Amino acid sequence: MDPLTPDQTRHAGEQRRLRLQVLGLNTVEAEATFDRVARLAASFTQSPLAMVNFINDERQMFRGMYVPPNSPDGATDTEGRGIVFDLSDIAREAPNDYGFCPHVVAQGSQLALDDVFDYPRFRGNALVNDMGVRSYLGTPLRDNTGMILGTVCVADMVARTWDRKIKEGMQELTETLLSEFKLRDSLLAQQSELFAVFDGAPFPIMLTEGPHHLLRYANGKQGAAFGMVPQFSPGRQVLPGLDSVGVFNAMDEAFHTGRTTTLPHAAITTYDSATPQAFSFLCTPVRTSPTAPVSGVLTVAMNSHETYPAAEQRVFAANVQERFEQLGTNGFGNAVPGR
């Protein structure tokens, strides 16, 4: 396969980032499904290190990881593995030029390095010095559309032969994640129907994801009043007017406490009115099940000049929360579409 040009590499990374954002996978948070696959990969190959790694145009994100138990300080391996590296605190992200997984994604095929020292191209990689990796096997992780999103990989601290049985087994294990991506796309389709309800609402509504309030969705009223903004953009940066009157502070409180927060009165000049308007903002933390962590915030703005009683606002927010919980327990950040 011919190497990609810099422009092709950049474009491919951007496309992966967009796909990962839609699927809710463009973050470093651990997820049980991927940790389980990493653990199975380590067990199947008898490797001390395994990861499910998603790669965008900026970084690698190890949402699934298995590392060996912590070793006593100063211990050495009795099987001739040399110095024992403490891998218990490996970060779940890395730059795009770190390790061997970016090479797997770039070439679009499995990469087996029986002994990294046999390959001048790879032996100088920081992964060798930082973690003592001597051998590596990485398999492209494709979604249900065929796009490569990252890798499922294993590594060892000794040189070893990755035989055909292991390579085929890693391929089969990687393909088990296809059902996960199909499920996420199915939830996207269901949630699109829910957002159709928001489209017709007579008041501004926006749905944000994560502690940085990335914009997943905004209805027409939101755009008309406060400005149209790109999907997945950080709310504070693209909606400075709302930030200046304290809306995002209220959203912070809702996200971190898990309780509905109200900003009862905020005067702000909107795009659809020549004079400042008084709004009350209701910020409701969003979960997809009662026991799931808060993944986002639903913010509804009510113009004080219009007749929408506070009780009706809360009923609306409660109904939306219930609908999200009914859509499953995969996590709001995993499947909520934007406009």
mmCIF file of C-alpha atoms in Angstrom:
data_model
loop_
_atom_site.group_PDB
_atom_site.id
_atom_site.type_symbol
_atom_site.label_atom_id
_atom_site.label_comp_id
_atom_site.label_asym_id
_atom_site.label_seq_id
_atom_site.Cartn_x
_atom_site.Cartn_y
_atom_site.Cartn_z
ATOM 1 C CA MET A 1 0.000 0.000 0.000
ATOM 2 C CA ASP A 2 1.469 3.386 -1.024
ATOM 3 C CA PRO A 3 2.092 5.776 1.873
ATOM 4 C CA LEU A 4 -0.370 8.620 2.278
ATOM 5 C CA THR A 5 0.632 12.177 1.503
ATOM 6 C CA PRO A 6 0.582 14.661 4.417
ATOM 7 C CA ASP A 7 -2.686 16.129 3.097
ATOM 8 C CA GLN A 8 -4.261 12.669 2.828
ATOM 9 C CA THR A 9 -3.094 11.795 6.325
ATOM 10 C CA ARG A 10 -4.562 15.005 7.743
ATOM 11 C CA HIS A 11 -7.865 14.497 5.924
ATOM 12 C CA ALA A 12 -8.129 10.894 7.100
ATOM 13 C CA GLY A 13 -7.492 11.991 10.695
ATOM 14 C CA GLU A 14 -10.178 14.655 10.466
ATOM 15 C CA GLN A 15 -12.667 12.133 9.092
ATOM 16 C CA ARG A 16 -11.898 9.747 11.955
ATOM 17 C CA ARG A 17 -12.365 12.551 14.467
ATOM 18 C CA LEU A 18 -15.780 13.432 13.046
ATOM 19 C CA ARG A 19 -16.883 9.801 13.090
ATOM 20 C CA LEU A 20 -15.599 9.327 16.643
ATOM 21 C CA GLN A 21 -17.413 12.475 17.754
ATOM 22 C CA VAL A 22 -20.691 11.225 16.313
ATOM 23 C CA LEU A 23 -20.223 7.865 18.047
ATOM 24 C CA GLY A 24 -19.244 9.535 21.316
ATOM 25 C CA LEU A 25 -15.777 7.966 21.259
ATOM 26 C CA ASN A 26 -13.598 11.040 20.839
ATOM 27 C CA THR A 27 -12.556 11.141 24.513
ATOM 28 C CA VAL A 28 -10.135 9.261 26.750
ATOM 29 C CA GLU A 29 -12.625 7.985 29.323
ATOM 30 C CA ALA A 30 -12.413 4.272 30.056
ATOM 31 C CA GLU A 31 -15.352 2.150 28.975
ATOM 32 C CA ALA A 32 -16.175 -1.307 30.283
ATOM 33 C CA THR A 33 -16.829 -2.806 26.830
ATOM 34 C CA PHE A 34 -13.403 -1.836 25.550
ATOM 35 C CA ASP A 35 -11.592 -2.692 28.784
ATOM 36 C CA ARG A 36 -13.129 -6.157 28.529
ATOM 37 C CA VAL A 37 -11.897 -6.619 24.949
ATOM 38 C CA ALA A 38 -8.413 -5.492 26.004
ATOM 39 C CA ARG A 39 -8.450 -7.983 28.862
ATOM 40 C CA LEU A 40 -9.535 -10.785 26.498
ATOM 41 C CA ALA A 41 -6.782 -9.851 24.051
ATOM 42 C CA ALA A 42 -4.163 -9.978 26.796
ATOM 43 C CA SER A 43 -5.450 -13.329 28.016
ATOM 44 C CA PHE A 44 -5.709 -14.895 24.563
ATOM 45 C CA THR A 45 -2.208 -13.852 23.513
ATOM 46 C CA GLN A 46 -0.636 -14.170 26.984
ATOM 47 C CA SER A 47 0.584 -10.586 26.723
ATOM 48 C CA PRO A 48 1.174 -8.215 29.630
ATOM 49 C CA LEU A 49 -0.210 -5.189 27.794
ATOM 50 C CA ALA A 50 -3.320 -4.748 25.609
ATOM 51 C CA MET A 51 -5.326 -1.754 24.399
ATOM 52 C CA VAL A 52 -8.351 -0.720 22.385
ATOM 53 C CA ASN A 53 -7.063 2.477 20.872
ATOM 54 C CA PHE A 54 -9.023 5.158 18.984
ATOM 55 C CA ILE A 55 -7.001 7.648 16.945
ATOM 56 C CA ASN A 56 -8.112 11.040 15.655
ATOM 57 C CA ASP A 57 -6.112 13.807 13.982
ATOM 58 C CA GLU A 58 -4.707 15.033 17.295
ATOM 59 C CA ARG A 59 -4.138 12.129 19.688
ATOM 60 C CA GLN A 60 -4.565 8.473 20.579
ATOM 61 C CA MET A 61 -7.233 7.538 23.141
ATOM 62 C CA PHE A 62 -6.963 4.235 25.006
ATOM 63 C CA ARG A 63 -10.602 3.703 25.962
ATOM 64 C CA GLY A 64 -9.848 0.028 26.575
ATOM 65 C CA MET A 65 -6.728 -1.059 28.459
ATOM 66 C CA TYR A 66 -5.204 -4.001 30.267
ATOM 67 C CA VAL A 67 -1.933 -3.672 32.180
ATOM 68 C CA PRO A 68 -0.239 -6.167 34.512
ATOM 69 C CA PRO A 69 -0.545 -5.793 38.285
ATOM 70 C CA ASN A 70 1.889 -3.409 39.917
ATOM 71 C CA SER A 71 5.272 -4.931 40.723
ATOM 72 C CA PRO A 72 7.353 -4.314 43.884
ATOM 73 C CA ASP A 73 9.845 -1.471 43.584
ATOM 74 C CA GLY A 74 13.106 -2.510 42.037
ATOM 75 C CA ALA A 75 11.905 -5.989 41.133
ATOM 76 C CA THR A 76 13.375 -7.822 38.158
ATOM 77 C CA ASP A 77 11.680 -10.468 36.124
ATOM 78 C CA THR A 78 12.698 -14.047 36.898
ATOM 79 C CA GLU A 79 12.027 -15.155 33.317
ATOM 80 C CA GLY A 80 14.713 -12.953 31.840
ATOM 81 C CA ARG A 81 12.517 -10.017 30.899
ATOM 82 C CA GLY A 82 14.929 -7.540 32.498
ATOM 83 C CA ILE A 83 13.730 -4.513 34.450
ATOM 84 C CA VAL A 84 10.056 -4.627 35.391
ATOM 85 C CA PHE A 85 8.293 -1.446 34.261
ATOM 86 C CA ASP A 86 5.464 -0.209 36.458
ATOM 87 C CA LEU A 87 2.605 0.108 33.959
ATOM 88 C CA SER A 88 -0.156 0.643 36.514
ATOM 89 C CA ASP A 89 -0.448 4.386 35.875
ATOM 90 C CA ILE A 90 -0.293 4.507 32.075
ATOM 91 C CA ALA A 91 -2.181 7.512 30.771
ATOM 92 C CA ARG A 92 -5.145 6.764 28.528
ATOM 93 C CA GLU A 93 -3.933 9.098 25.800
ATOM 94 C CA ALA A 94 -0.787 9.702 23.792
ATOM 95 C CA PRO A 95 0.450 11.884 20.922
ATOM 96 C CA ASN A 96 -0.134 10.736 17.363
ATOM 97 C CA ASP A 97 3.516 9.875 16.792
ATOM 98 C CA TYR A 98 3.839 7.629 19.841
ATOM 99 C CA GLY A 99 4.011 3.859 19.579
ATOM 100 C CA PHE A 100 3.091 1.643 16.670
ATOM 101 C CA CYS A 101 -0.703 1.945 16.424
ATOM 102 C CA PRO A 102 -0.598 5.005 14.114
ATOM 103 C CA HIS A 103 1.359 2.880 11.629
ATOM 104 C CA VAL A 104 -1.401 0.228 11.705
ATOM 105 C CA VAL A 105 -4.036 2.856 10.958
ATOM 106 C CA ALA A 106 -1.954 4.447 8.196
ATOM 107 C CA GLN A 107 -1.242 1.166 6.393
ATOM 108 C CA GLY A 108 -4.714 -0.289 7.021
ATOM 109 C CA SER A 109 -3.466 -3.759 7.852
ATOM 110 C CA GLN A 110 -2.251 -5.831 10.773
ATOM 111 C CA LEU A 111 1.275 -5.074 11.992
ATOM 112 C CA ALA A 112 3.287 -7.823 13.701
ATOM 113 C CA LEU A 113 6.678 -6.967 15.171
ATOM 114 C CA ASP A 114 8.255 -10.096 16.617
ATOM 115 C CA ASP A 115 11.274 -8.099 17.749
ATOM 116 C CA VAL A 116 11.151 -4.332 17.512
ATOM 117 C CA PHE A 117 14.967 -4.209 17.453
ATOM 118 C CA ASP A 118 14.936 -5.922 14.049
ATOM 119 C CA TYR A 119 13.238 -2.872 12.491
ATOM 120 C CA PRO A 120 15.268 0.364 12.328
ATOM 121 C CA ARG A 121 12.023 2.230 11.580
ATOM 122 C CA PHE A 122 10.509 1.181 14.921
ATOM 123 C CA ARG A 123 13.341 0.472 17.349
ATOM 124 C CA GLY A 124 13.831 4.161 18.179
ATOM 125 C CA ASN A 125 10.161 4.728 19.092
ATOM 126 C CA ALA A 126 9.656 6.264 22.532
ATOM 127 C CA LEU A 127 7.383 3.363 23.482
ATOM 128 C CA VAL A 128 10.437 1.086 23.602
ATOM 129 C CA ASN A 129 12.305 3.234 26.112
ATOM 130 C CA ASP A 130 9.284 4.362 28.142
ATOM 131 C CA MET A 131 7.631 0.993 28.650
ATOM 132 C CA GLY A 132 10.178 -1.599 27.603
ATOM 133 C CA VAL A 133 8.069 -2.885 24.721
ATOM 134 C CA ARG A 134 10.004 -5.400 22.617
ATOM 135 C CA SER A 135 7.255 -7.009 20.512
ATOM 136 C CA TYR A 136 3.903 -5.757 19.226
ATOM 137 C CA LEU A 137 0.821 -6.961 17.364
ATOM 138 C CA GLY A 138 -1.770 -4.407 16.213
ATOM 139 C CA THR A 139 -4.988 -5.009 14.274
ATOM 140 C CA PRO A 140 -7.011 -2.280 12.510
ATOM 141 C CA LEU A 141 -10.285 -1.528 14.290
ATOM 142 C CA ARG A 142 -12.966 -0.903 11.662
ATOM 143 C CA ASP A 143 -16.495 0.285 12.335
ATOM 144 C CA ASN A 144 -19.626 -1.005 10.594
ATOM 145 C CA THR A 145 -19.070 1.443 7.725
ATOM 146 C CA GLY A 146 -15.573 0.122 7.050
ATOM 147 C CA MET A 147 -13.750 3.162 8.438
ATOM 148 C CA ILE A 148 -10.631 2.423 10.493
ATOM 149 C CA LEU A 149 -11.072 4.146 13.865
ATOM 150 C CA GLY A 150 -7.995 2.796 15.641
ATOM 151 C CA THR A 151 -6.548 -0.529 16.718
ATOM 152 C CA VAL A 152 -6.817 -3.461 19.064
ATOM 153 C CA CYS A 153 -3.255 -4.226 20.048
ATOM 154 C CA VAL A 154 -1.092 -6.289 22.376
ATOM 155 C CA ALA A 155 2.551 -5.882 23.363
ATOM 156 C CA ASP A 156 5.198 -7.778 25.289
ATOM 157 C CA MET A 157 8.477 -6.890 26.936
ATOM 158 C CA VAL A 158 10.312 -9.788 25.281
ATOM 159 C CA ALA A 159 10.806 -10.723 21.656
ATOM 160 C CA ARG A 160 8.291 -13.364 20.578
ATOM 161 C CA THR A 161 6.701 -14.855 17.503
ATOM 162 C CA TRP A 162 3.143 -13.825 16.676
ATOM 163 C CA ASP A 163 2.008 -16.962 14.862
ATOM 164 C CA ARG A 164 -0.913 -17.254 12.443
ATOM 165 C CA LYS A 165 -3.289 -18.557 15.110
ATOM 166 C CA ILE A 166 -2.693 -15.504 17.298
ATOM 167 C CA LYS A 167 -3.000 -13.109 14.370
ATOM 168 C CA GLU A 168 -6.291 -14.641 13.237
ATOM 169 C CA GLY A 169 -7.612 -14.694 16.792
ATOM 170 C CA MET A 170 -6.842 -10.986 17.219
ATOM 171 C CA GLN A 171 -8.647 -10.269 13.958
ATOM 172 C CA GLU A 172 -11.726 -12.168 15.128
ATOM 173 C CA LEU A 173 -11.670 -10.470 18.533
ATOM 174 C CA THR A 174 -11.458 -7.059 16.886
ATOM 175 C CA GLU A 175 -14.445 -7.850 14.671
ATOM 176 C CA THR A 176 -16.615 -8.512 17.733
ATOM 177 C CA LEU A 177 -16.726 -4.737 18.242
ATOM 178 C CA LEU A 178 -18.691 -4.289 15.013
ATOM 179 C CA SER A 179 -21.883 -4.965 16.960
ATOM 180 C CA GLU A 180 -20.968 -2.151 19.351
ATOM 181 C CA PHE A 181 -20.707 0.359 16.516
ATOM 182 C CA LYS A 182 -23.937 -0.896 14.939
ATOM 183 C CA LEU A 183 -25.716 -0.413 18.269
ATOM 184 C CA ARG A 184 -24.456 3.136 18.545
ATOM 185 C CA ASP A 185 -25.685 3.947 15.049
ATOM 186 C CA SER A 186 -29.055 2.420 15.913
ATOM 187 C CA LEU A 187 -29.312 4.645 18.984
ATOM 188 C CA LEU A 188 -28.370 7.625 16.845
ATOM 189 C CA ALA A 189 -31.325 6.928 14.570
ATOM 190 C CA GLN A 190 -33.707 6.590 17.527
ATOM 191 C CA GLN A 191 -32.465 9.761 19.139
ATOM 192 C CA SER A 192 -32.843 11.680 15.895
ATOM 193 C CA GLU A 193 -36.561 11.060 16.282
ATOM 194 C CA LEU A 194 -36.404 12.536 19.767
ATOM 195 C CA PHE A 195 -34.670 15.654 18.478
ATOM 196 C CA ALA A 196 -37.477 16.140 15.971
ATOM 197 C CA VAL A 197 -39.603 17.039 19.001
ATOM 198 C CA PHE A 198 -37.066 19.701 19.978
ATOM 199 C CA ASP A 199 -37.103 21.180 16.482
ATOM 200 C CA GLY A 200 -40.679 22.332 16.906
ATOM 201 C CA ALA A 201 -40.313 23.702 20.427
ATOM 202 C CA PRO A 202 -41.188 27.411 20.792
ATOM 203 C CA PHE A 203 -38.172 28.118 23.027
ATOM 204 C CA PRO A 204 -34.372 27.706 22.670
ATOM 205 C CA ILE A 205 -32.971 24.265 23.515
ATOM 206 C CA MET A 206 -29.408 23.024 23.395
ATOM 207 C CA LEU A 207 -27.853 19.721 24.382
ATOM 208 C CA THR A 208 -24.208 19.620 25.384
ATOM 209 C CA GLU A 209 -21.778 16.812 26.131
ATOM 210 C CA GLY A 210 -19.134 16.484 28.798
ATOM 211 C CA PRO A 211 -17.611 18.926 31.276
ATOM 212 C CA HIS A 212 -16.557 21.288 28.479
ATOM 213 C CA HIS A 213 -20.141 21.453 27.154
ATOM 214 C CA LEU A 214 -19.505 20.464 23.548
ATOM 215 C CA LEU A 215 -22.551 21.365 21.452
ATOM 216 C CA ARG A 216 -24.279 18.174 20.328
ATOM 217 C CA TYR A 217 -27.570 19.754 19.307
ATOM 218 C CA ALA A 218 -29.372 23.098 19.112
ATOM 219 C CA ASN A 219 -32.871 23.681 17.816
ATOM 220 C CA GLY A 220 -33.900 26.484 15.471
ATOM 221 C CA LYS A 221 -34.986 28.794 18.267
ATOM 222 C CA GLN A 222 -31.586 28.415 19.953
ATOM 223 C CA GLY A 223 -29.794 29.410 16.760
ATOM 224 C CA ALA A 224 -32.126 32.303 16.027
ATOM 225 C CA ALA A 225 -31.762 33.765 19.500
ATOM 226 C CA PHE A 226 -28.158 33.051 20.477
ATOM 227 C CA GLY A 227 -26.405 32.256 17.183
ATOM 228 C CA MET A 228 -25.779 29.216 14.998
ATOM 229 C CA VAL A 229 -22.627 27.376 16.020
ATOM 230 C CA PRO A 230 -20.738 24.350 14.652
ATOM 231 C CA GLN A 231 -21.561 20.936 16.056
ATOM 232 C CA PHE A 232 -19.134 19.667 18.724
ATOM 233 C CA SER A 233 -17.717 23.144 19.333
ATOM 234 C CA PRO A 234 -16.979 24.104 22.983
ATOM 235 C CA GLY A 235 -19.977 26.057 24.204
ATOM 236 C CA ARG A 236 -18.177 28.684 26.237
ATOM 237 C CA GLN A 237 -16.049 29.717 23.274
ATOM 238 C CA VAL A 238 -18.764 29.885 20.638
ATOM 239 C CA LEU A 239 -21.559 31.303 22.804
ATOM 240 C CA PRO A 240 -19.803 34.055 24.783
ATOM 241 C CA GLY A 241 -23.054 35.950 25.328
ATOM 242 C CA LEU A 242 -24.531 33.058 27.285
ATOM 243 C CA ASP A 243 -21.272 32.611 29.185
ATOM 244 C CA SER A 244 -21.168 36.269 30.187
ATOM 245 C CA VAL A 245 -24.542 36.079 31.959
ATOM 246 C CA GLY A 246 -23.701 32.882 33.850
ATOM 247 C CA VAL A 247 -25.474 30.201 31.808
ATOM 248 C CA PHE A 248 -22.427 27.960 31.588
ATOM 249 C CA ASN A 249 -21.780 28.326 35.305
ATOM 250 C CA ALA A 250 -25.282 26.961 35.883
ATOM 251 C CA MET A 251 -24.548 24.161 33.413
ATOM 252 C CA ASP A 252 -21.308 23.377 35.289
ATOM 253 C CA GLU A 253 -23.290 22.991 38.495
ATOM 254 C CA ALA A 254 -25.846 20.715 36.853
ATOM 255 C CA PHE A 255 -23.148 18.537 35.296
ATOM 256 C CA HIS A 256 -21.021 18.152 38.421
ATOM 257 C CA THR A 257 -23.792 17.828 41.023
ATOM 258 C CA GLY A 258 -26.249 15.786 38.979
ATOM 259 C CA ARG A 259 -29.073 18.134 39.999
ATOM 260 C CA THR A 260 -31.226 20.423 37.893
ATOM 261 C CA THR A 261 -30.025 24.023 38.127
ATOM 262 C CA THR A 262 -31.940 27.200 37.373
ATOM 263 C CA LEU A 263 -30.647 30.600 36.351
ATOM 264 C CA PRO A 264 -33.823 32.538 37.126
ATOM 265 C CA HIS A 265 -33.115 35.857 35.407
ATOM 266 C CA ALA A 266 -30.552 36.788 32.763
ATOM 267 C CA ALA A 267 -30.775 39.790 30.452
ATOM 268 C CA ILE A 268 -29.126 39.181 27.092
ATOM 269 C CA THR A 269 -29.286 40.760 23.649
ATOM 270 C CA THR A 270 -30.384 38.169 21.122
ATOM 271 C CA TYR A 271 -29.924 37.965 17.379
ATOM 272 C CA ASP A 272 -33.668 38.083 16.790
ATOM 273 C CA SER A 273 -34.415 41.151 18.909
ATOM 274 C CA ALA A 274 -33.055 44.698 18.901
ATOM 275 C CA THR A 275 -33.502 45.078 22.666
ATOM 276 C CA PRO A 276 -32.174 42.928 25.533
ATOM 277 C CA GLN A 277 -34.442 40.054 26.503
ATOM 278 C CA ALA A 278 -34.897 38.530 29.947
ATOM 279 C CA PHE A 279 -34.575 34.743 30.072
ATOM 280 C CA SER A 280 -34.680 32.055 32.695
ATOM 281 C CA PHE A 281 -32.508 28.999 32.006
ATOM 282 C CA LEU A 282 -33.255 25.480 33.198
ATOM 283 C CA CYS A 283 -30.199 23.184 33.083
ATOM 284 C CA THR A 284 -30.988 19.494 33.464
ATOM 285 C CA PRO A 285 -28.246 16.847 33.798
ATOM 286 C CA VAL A 286 -28.685 14.042 31.266
ATOM 287 C CA ARG A 287 -28.186 10.335 31.893
ATOM 288 C CA THR A 288 -29.346 7.346 29.894
ATOM 289 C CA SER A 289 -30.183 5.340 33.000
ATOM 290 C CA PRO A 290 -30.766 6.271 36.635
ATOM 291 C CA THR A 291 -27.411 4.765 37.666
ATOM 292 C CA ALA A 292 -25.314 6.069 34.762
ATOM 293 C CA PRO A 293 -22.984 9.042 35.310
ATOM 294 C CA VAL A 294 -23.998 12.460 34.059
ATOM 295 C CA SER A 295 -22.860 12.777 30.460
ATOM 296 C CA GLY A 296 -24.365 16.058 29.344
ATOM 297 C CA VAL A 297 -26.736 18.920 30.075
ATOM 298 C CA LEU A 298 -30.058 19.822 28.470
ATOM 299 C CA THR A 299 -30.541 23.602 28.665
ATOM 300 C CA VAL A 300 -33.920 25.190 28.011
ATOM 301 C CA ALA A 301 -34.271 28.989 27.820
ATOM 302 C CA MET A 302 -37.593 30.635 28.579
ATOM 303 C CA ASN A 303 -38.237 34.234 27.586
ATOM 304 C CA SER A 304 -39.691 36.008 30.601
ATOM 305 C CA HIS A 305 -41.990 38.033 28.330
ATOM 306 C CA GLU A 306 -43.732 34.854 27.205
ATOM 307 C CA THR A 307 -46.064 32.668 29.200
ATOM 308 C CA TYR A 308 -44.288 29.381 29.919
ATOM 309 C CA PRO A 309 -44.759 28.611 33.610
ATOM 310 C CA ALA A 310 -41.759 27.196 35.464
ATOM 311 C CA ALA A 311 -43.727 24.055 36.291
ATOM 312 C CA GLU A 312 -44.202 23.366 32.586
ATOM 313 C CA GLN A 313 -40.471 23.813 31.995
ATOM 314 C CA ARG A 314 -39.680 21.198 34.613
ATOM 315 C CA VAL A 315 -42.239 18.748 33.237
ATOM 316 C CA PHE A 316 -40.710 19.169 29.793
ATOM 317 C CA ALA A 317 -37.191 18.531 31.124
ATOM 318 C CA ALA A 318 -38.347 15.496 33.109
ATOM 319 C CA ASN A 319 -40.025 14.018 30.038
ATOM 320 C CA VAL A 320 -36.873 14.434 27.989
ATOM 321 C CA GLN A 321 -34.785 12.837 30.729
ATOM 322 C CA GLU A 322 -37.124 9.844 30.783
ATOM 323 C CA ARG A 323 -36.874 9.455 27.023
ATOM 324 C CA PHE A 324 -33.079 9.368 27.190
ATOM 325 C CA GLU A 325 -33.180 6.685 29.862
ATOM 326 C CA GLN A 326 -35.504 4.605 27.706
ATOM 327 C CA LEU A 327 -33.042 4.623 24.821
ATOM 328 C CA GLY A 328 -30.639 2.359 26.652
ATOM 329 C CA THR A 329 -27.620 2.366 28.898
ATOM 330 C CA ASN A 330 -24.816 2.883 26.388
ATOM 331 C CA GLY A 331 -24.166 6.385 27.670
ATOM 332 C CA PHE A 332 -25.360 9.762 26.431
ATOM 333 C CA GLY A 333 -21.893 10.647 25.194
ATOM 334 C CA ASN A 334 -21.853 7.498 23.109
ATOM 335 C CA ALA A 335 -24.799 8.107 20.909
ATOM 336 C CA VAL A 336 -26.486 11.488 20.971
ATOM 337 C CA PRO A 337 -26.469 13.054 17.523
ATOM 338 C CA GLY A 338 -26.165 16.707 16.740
ATOM 339 C CA ARG A 339 -27.647 18.908 14.096
#
